[in-house]
């Protein structure tokens, strides 16, 4: 039986699988199938459809076409591979839409016509089973899924006792990817305290952690295959992991030539609670990870009214306290000139009870952070995407999005001009800033 995985990429509150990141879904599925699996990206399919699988040369003056940039080694044979495929597994789903610098995730309405006429079993899996949306400020994408023989999240949502084996076998899909990827590593799923109104994570997973040795062995396997860029990003809070510090120490000693070792999501409350252990986890992250590392704080709003109405996980005072702690321990610069470990702040527009005061509160706290000489590695701002089953869908829906939409450009611009850009100058050394600045200017225009 010939199986083919089409990776349309995934982006969730806890886990990124949009290039340059390689997500967990296609890897675990490949390991589970335990046979020769073809791995294709949506970019392979677009190139096949648009240009008959021929890569056009990009002149220096031209922009790179990021819709067909992330090709696998199989890109020239897409038609043949799909014709010979017995089972086609489509991995897809964006729950936290952002702007991507080097890839464009696939949508349901894009992939369905592409695969409709193939005479094989078709399965849809990944976050899209709960809905998908590439743009903030909208409801999830409506699509006719009847082309799929099966639509299932559970089918490939493996128990961690199985992931132990599948994650190791699944590392082999790296051989079908010619360029460097940041390997997104899963340590756990589910959220222990959050009930955030917009979030799909509690709908998908109960709280569970992988064994430390399993995570380590997967990283070592990738390392043996030449991978040097890793992010421990697939969990809702790295600090909640029972063995966070020990894992980092072990990775450091087993994989000495890692070029990037970063973490992702962090609940600010847990950073403050780490005080009880003399900030053991923060210190381990600073010691064993590489510089430029970000603790993504899902603050979402500094307005207490919004925090309460959406049962967000962090009041502004705690977020501010956590920002100070990470600056104290992680602000030191590494050999590349970047601070070792800083907070990043996520802000969401369109949550329940959002008002003009919300923007004033956001500016108040962000200005305080800036004026006190503290550093933020980045500020992500997005409009909420609304998914069925979340508390926001059940109560409020897009009421506040519609009410305040006309203000978002100004709110966003205020944060960018008054906080983000001056902060960038503070955080990034001059020699690196030119490159980043150019990207940001293009990005936020
Ligand atoms: S803290 Fe909130 S946004 Fe983060 S995973 Fe938990 S419920 Fe979701």
mmCIF file with all atom_site columns, N, CA, C and O and ligand atoms in Angstrom, residues 13-14 190-196 198-202 236 267 298 300 311-313, ligand 1:
data_model
loop_
_atom_site.group_PDB
_atom_site.id
_atom_site.type_symbol
_atom_site.label_atom_id
_atom_site.label_alt_id
_atom_site.label_comp_id
_atom_site.label_asym_id
_atom_site.label_entity_id
_atom_site.label_seq_id
_atom_site.pdbx_PDB_ins_code
_atom_site.Cartn_x
_atom_site.Cartn_y
_atom_site.Cartn_z
_atom_site.occupancy
_atom_site.B_iso_or_equiv
_atom_site.pdbx_formal_charge
_atom_site.auth_seq_id
_atom_site.auth_comp_id
_atom_site.auth_asym_id
_atom_site.auth_atom_id
_atom_site.pdbx_PDB_model_num
ATOM   1  N  N   . UNK A 1 13  ? -2.212  27.253 19.088 1.00 0.00 ? 13  UNK A N   1
ATOM   2  C  CA  . UNK A 1 13  ? -1.698  27.976 20.251 1.00 0.00 ? 13  UNK A CA  1
ATOM   3  C  C   . UNK A 1 13  ? -0.447  27.295 20.828 1.00 0.00 ? 13  UNK A C   1
ATOM   4  O  O   . UNK A 1 13  ? 0.454   27.964 21.327 1.00 0.00 ? 13  UNK A O   1
ATOM   5  N  N   . UNK A 1 14  ? -0.402  25.986 20.763 1.00 0.00 ? 14  UNK A N   1
ATOM   6  C  CA  . UNK A 1 14  ? 0.756   25.270 21.291 1.00 0.00 ? 14  UNK A CA  1
ATOM   7  C  C   . UNK A 1 14  ? 1.309   24.356 20.201 1.00 0.00 ? 14  UNK A C   1
ATOM   8  O  O   . UNK A 1 14  ? 1.060   23.155 20.199 1.00 0.00 ? 14  UNK A O   1
ATOM   9  N  N   . UNK A 1 190 ? -2.348  19.885 26.162 1.00 0.00 ? 190 UNK A N   1
ATOM   10 C  CA  . UNK A 1 190 ? -3.387  20.241 27.124 1.00 0.00 ? 190 UNK A CA  1
ATOM   11 C  C   . UNK A 1 190 ? -2.943  21.438 27.947 1.00 0.00 ? 190 UNK A C   1
ATOM   12 O  O   . UNK A 1 190 ? -1.767  21.787 27.954 1.00 0.00 ? 190 UNK A O   1
ATOM   13 N  N   . UNK A 1 191 ? -3.895  22.054 28.609 1.00 0.00 ? 191 UNK A N   1
ATOM   14 C  CA  . UNK A 1 191 ? -3.575  23.260 29.374 1.00 0.00 ? 191 UNK A CA  1
ATOM   15 C  C   . UNK A 1 191 ? -4.106  23.111 30.788 1.00 0.00 ? 191 UNK A C   1
ATOM   16 O  O   . UNK A 1 191 ? -5.290  22.849 30.982 1.00 0.00 ? 191 UNK A O   1
ATOM   17 N  N   . UNK A 1 192 ? -3.211  23.260 31.773 1.00 0.00 ? 192 UNK A N   1
ATOM   18 C  CA  . UNK A 1 192 ? -3.611  22.943 33.150 1.00 0.00 ? 192 UNK A CA  1
ATOM   19 C  C   . UNK A 1 192 ? -4.429  24.031 33.827 1.00 0.00 ? 192 UNK A C   1
ATOM   20 O  O   . UNK A 1 192 ? -5.206  23.741 34.716 1.00 0.00 ? 192 UNK A O   1
ATOM   21 N  N   . UNK A 1 193 ? -4.239  25.295 33.417 1.00 0.00 ? 193 UNK A N   1
ATOM   22 C  CA  . UNK A 1 193 ? -5.024  26.317 34.112 1.00 0.00 ? 193 UNK A CA  1
ATOM   23 C  C   . UNK A 1 193 ? -5.865  27.182 33.190 1.00 0.00 ? 193 UNK A C   1
ATOM   24 O  O   . UNK A 1 193 ? -6.781  27.839 33.642 1.00 0.00 ? 193 UNK A O   1
ATOM   25 N  N   . UNK A 1 194 ? -5.529  27.202 31.922 1.00 0.00 ? 194 UNK A N   1
ATOM   26 C  CA  . UNK A 1 194 ? -6.171  28.147 31.025 1.00 0.00 ? 194 UNK A CA  1
ATOM   27 C  C   . UNK A 1 194 ? -7.581  27.750 30.624 1.00 0.00 ? 194 UNK A C   1
ATOM   28 O  O   . UNK A 1 194 ? -7.870  26.573 30.405 1.00 0.00 ? 194 UNK A O   1
ATOM   29 N  N   . UNK A 1 195 ? -8.412  28.744 30.569 1.00 0.00 ? 195 UNK A N   1
ATOM   30 C  CA  . UNK A 1 195 ? -9.769  28.534 30.049 1.00 0.00 ? 195 UNK A CA  1
ATOM   31 C  C   . UNK A 1 195 ? -10.042 29.674 29.082 1.00 0.00 ? 195 UNK A C   1
ATOM   32 O  O   . UNK A 1 195 ? -11.158 30.177 29.007 1.00 0.00 ? 195 UNK A O   1
ATOM   33 N  N   . UNK A 1 196 ? -9.026  30.110 28.374 1.00 0.00 ? 196 UNK A N   1
ATOM   34 C  CA  . UNK A 1 196 ? -9.141  31.304 27.544 1.00 0.00 ? 196 UNK A CA  1
ATOM   35 C  C   . UNK A 1 196 ? -10.268 31.126 26.528 1.00 0.00 ? 196 UNK A C   1
ATOM   36 O  O   . UNK A 1 196 ? -10.362 30.083 25.870 1.00 0.00 ? 196 UNK A O   1
ATOM   37 N  N   . UNK A 1 198 ? -11.031 31.961 23.615 1.00 0.00 ? 198 UNK A N   1
ATOM   38 C  CA  . UNK A 1 198 ? -10.851 31.763 22.175 1.00 0.00 ? 198 UNK A CA  1
ATOM   39 C  C   . UNK A 1 198 ? -10.122 30.469 21.847 1.00 0.00 ? 198 UNK A C   1
ATOM   40 O  O   . UNK A 1 198 ? -10.004 30.097 20.678 1.00 0.00 ? 198 UNK A O   1
ATOM   41 N  N   . UNK A 1 199 ? -9.607  29.766 22.866 1.00 0.00 ? 199 UNK A N   1
ATOM   42 C  CA  . UNK A 1 199 ? -8.574  28.750 22.620 1.00 0.00 ? 199 UNK A CA  1
ATOM   43 C  C   . UNK A 1 199 ? -9.153  27.368 22.315 1.00 0.00 ? 199 UNK A C   1
ATOM   44 O  O   . UNK A 1 199 ? -10.093 26.910 22.972 1.00 0.00 ? 199 UNK A O   1
ATOM   45 N  N   . UNK A 1 200 ? -8.536  26.702 21.349 1.00 0.00 ? 200 UNK A N   1
ATOM   46 C  CA  . UNK A 1 200 ? -8.989  25.364 20.958 1.00 0.00 ? 200 UNK A CA  1
ATOM   47 C  C   . UNK A 1 200 ? -8.229  24.243 21.678 1.00 0.00 ? 200 UNK A C   1
ATOM   48 O  O   . UNK A 1 200 ? -8.628  23.089 21.607 1.00 0.00 ? 200 UNK A O   1
ATOM   49 N  N   . UNK A 1 201 ? -7.152  24.587 22.364 1.00 0.00 ? 201 UNK A N   1
ATOM   50 C  CA  . UNK A 1 201 ? -6.329  23.532 22.970 1.00 0.00 ? 201 UNK A CA  1
ATOM   51 C  C   . UNK A 1 201 ? -7.119  22.652 23.958 1.00 0.00 ? 201 UNK A C   1
ATOM   52 O  O   . UNK A 1 201 ? -7.040  21.424 23.893 1.00 0.00 ? 201 UNK A O   1
ATOM   53 N  N   . UNK A 1 202 ? -7.909  23.249 24.872 1.00 0.00 ? 202 UNK A N   1
ATOM   54 C  CA  . UNK A 1 202 ? -8.671  22.396 25.798 1.00 0.00 ? 202 UNK A CA  1
ATOM   55 C  C   . UNK A 1 202 ? -9.689  21.504 25.077 1.00 0.00 ? 202 UNK A C   1
ATOM   56 O  O   . UNK A 1 202 ? -10.107 20.485 25.620 1.00 0.00 ? 202 UNK A O   1
ATOM   57 N  N   . UNK A 1 236 ? 1.793   23.858 26.082 1.00 0.00 ? 236 UNK A N   1
ATOM   58 C  CA  . UNK A 1 236 ? 1.150   25.135 26.388 1.00 0.00 ? 236 UNK A CA  1
ATOM   59 C  C   . UNK A 1 236 ? 1.994   25.988 27.339 1.00 0.00 ? 236 UNK A C   1
ATOM   60 O  O   . UNK A 1 236 ? 1.844   27.205 27.355 1.00 0.00 ? 236 UNK A O   1
ATOM   61 N  N   . UNK A 1 267 ? 3.642   30.311 30.464 1.00 0.00 ? 267 UNK A N   1
ATOM   62 C  CA  . UNK A 1 267 ? 2.628   31.021 31.237 1.00 0.00 ? 267 UNK A CA  1
ATOM   63 C  C   . UNK A 1 267 ? 3.352   31.919 32.253 1.00 0.00 ? 267 UNK A C   1
ATOM   64 O  O   . UNK A 1 267 ? 4.085   31.409 33.115 1.00 0.00 ? 267 UNK A O   1
ATOM   65 N  N   . UNK A 1 298 ? 1.354   34.424 26.502 1.00 0.00 ? 298 UNK A N   1
ATOM   66 C  CA  . UNK A 1 298 ? 0.010   34.653 25.952 1.00 0.00 ? 298 UNK A CA  1
ATOM   67 C  C   . UNK A 1 298 ? -0.760  35.599 26.855 1.00 0.00 ? 298 UNK A C   1
ATOM   68 O  O   . UNK A 1 298 ? -1.757  35.214 27.466 1.00 0.00 ? 298 UNK A O   1
ATOM   69 N  N   . UNK A 1 300 ? -2.383  38.324 25.900 1.00 0.00 ? 300 UNK A N   1
ATOM   70 C  CA  . UNK A 1 300 ? -3.565  38.604 25.069 1.00 0.00 ? 300 UNK A CA  1
ATOM   71 C  C   . UNK A 1 300 ? -4.155  39.991 25.327 1.00 0.00 ? 300 UNK A C   1
ATOM   72 O  O   . UNK A 1 300 ? -4.566  40.672 24.395 1.00 0.00 ? 300 UNK A O   1
ATOM   73 N  N   . UNK A 1 311 ? -11.608 34.871 30.802 1.00 0.00 ? 311 UNK A N   1
ATOM   74 C  CA  . UNK A 1 311 ? -10.868 33.956 31.686 1.00 0.00 ? 311 UNK A CA  1
ATOM   75 C  C   . UNK A 1 311 ? -9.448  33.694 31.167 1.00 0.00 ? 311 UNK A C   1
ATOM   76 O  O   . UNK A 1 311 ? -9.020  32.549 31.021 1.00 0.00 ? 311 UNK A O   1
ATOM   77 N  N   . UNK A 1 312 ? -8.740  34.772 30.894 1.00 0.00 ? 312 UNK A N   1
ATOM   78 C  CA  . UNK A 1 312 ? -7.353  34.653 30.438 1.00 0.00 ? 312 UNK A CA  1
ATOM   79 C  C   . UNK A 1 312 ? -6.469  34.231 31.607 1.00 0.00 ? 312 UNK A C   1
ATOM   80 O  O   . UNK A 1 312 ? -6.859  34.365 32.771 1.00 0.00 ? 312 UNK A O   1
ATOM   81 N  N   . UNK A 1 313 ? -5.275  33.760 31.291 1.00 0.00 ? 313 UNK A N   1
ATOM   82 C  CA  . UNK A 1 313 ? -4.485  33.116 32.355 1.00 0.00 ? 313 UNK A CA  1
ATOM   83 C  C   . UNK A 1 313 ? -3.648  34.085 33.195 1.00 0.00 ? 313 UNK A C   1
ATOM   84 O  O   . UNK A 1 313 ? -3.132  33.704 34.235 1.00 0.00 ? 313 UNK A O   1
HETATM 85 S  S1  . LIG B 2 .   ? -3.313  29.438 28.523 1.00 0.00 ? 1   LIG B S1  1
HETATM 86 FE FE1 . LIG B 2 .   ? -5.161  29.910 27.361 1.00 0.00 ? 1   LIG B FE1 1
HETATM 87 S  S2  . LIG B 2 .   ? -4.412  30.239 25.248 1.00 0.00 ? 1   LIG B S2  1
HETATM 88 FE FE2 . LIG B 2 .   ? -2.793  29.158 26.354 1.00 0.00 ? 1   LIG B FE2 1
HETATM 89 S  S3  . LIG B 2 .   ? -3.206  27.002 25.920 1.00 0.00 ? 1   LIG B S3  1
HETATM 90 FE FE3 . LIG B 2 .   ? -4.210  27.475 27.855 1.00 0.00 ? 1   LIG B FE3 1
HETATM 91 S  S4  . LIG B 2 .   ? -6.319  27.968 27.292 1.00 0.00 ? 1   LIG B S4  1
HETATM 92 FE FE4 . LIG B 2 .   ? -5.073  28.091 25.439 1.00 0.00 ? 1   LIG B FE4 1
#
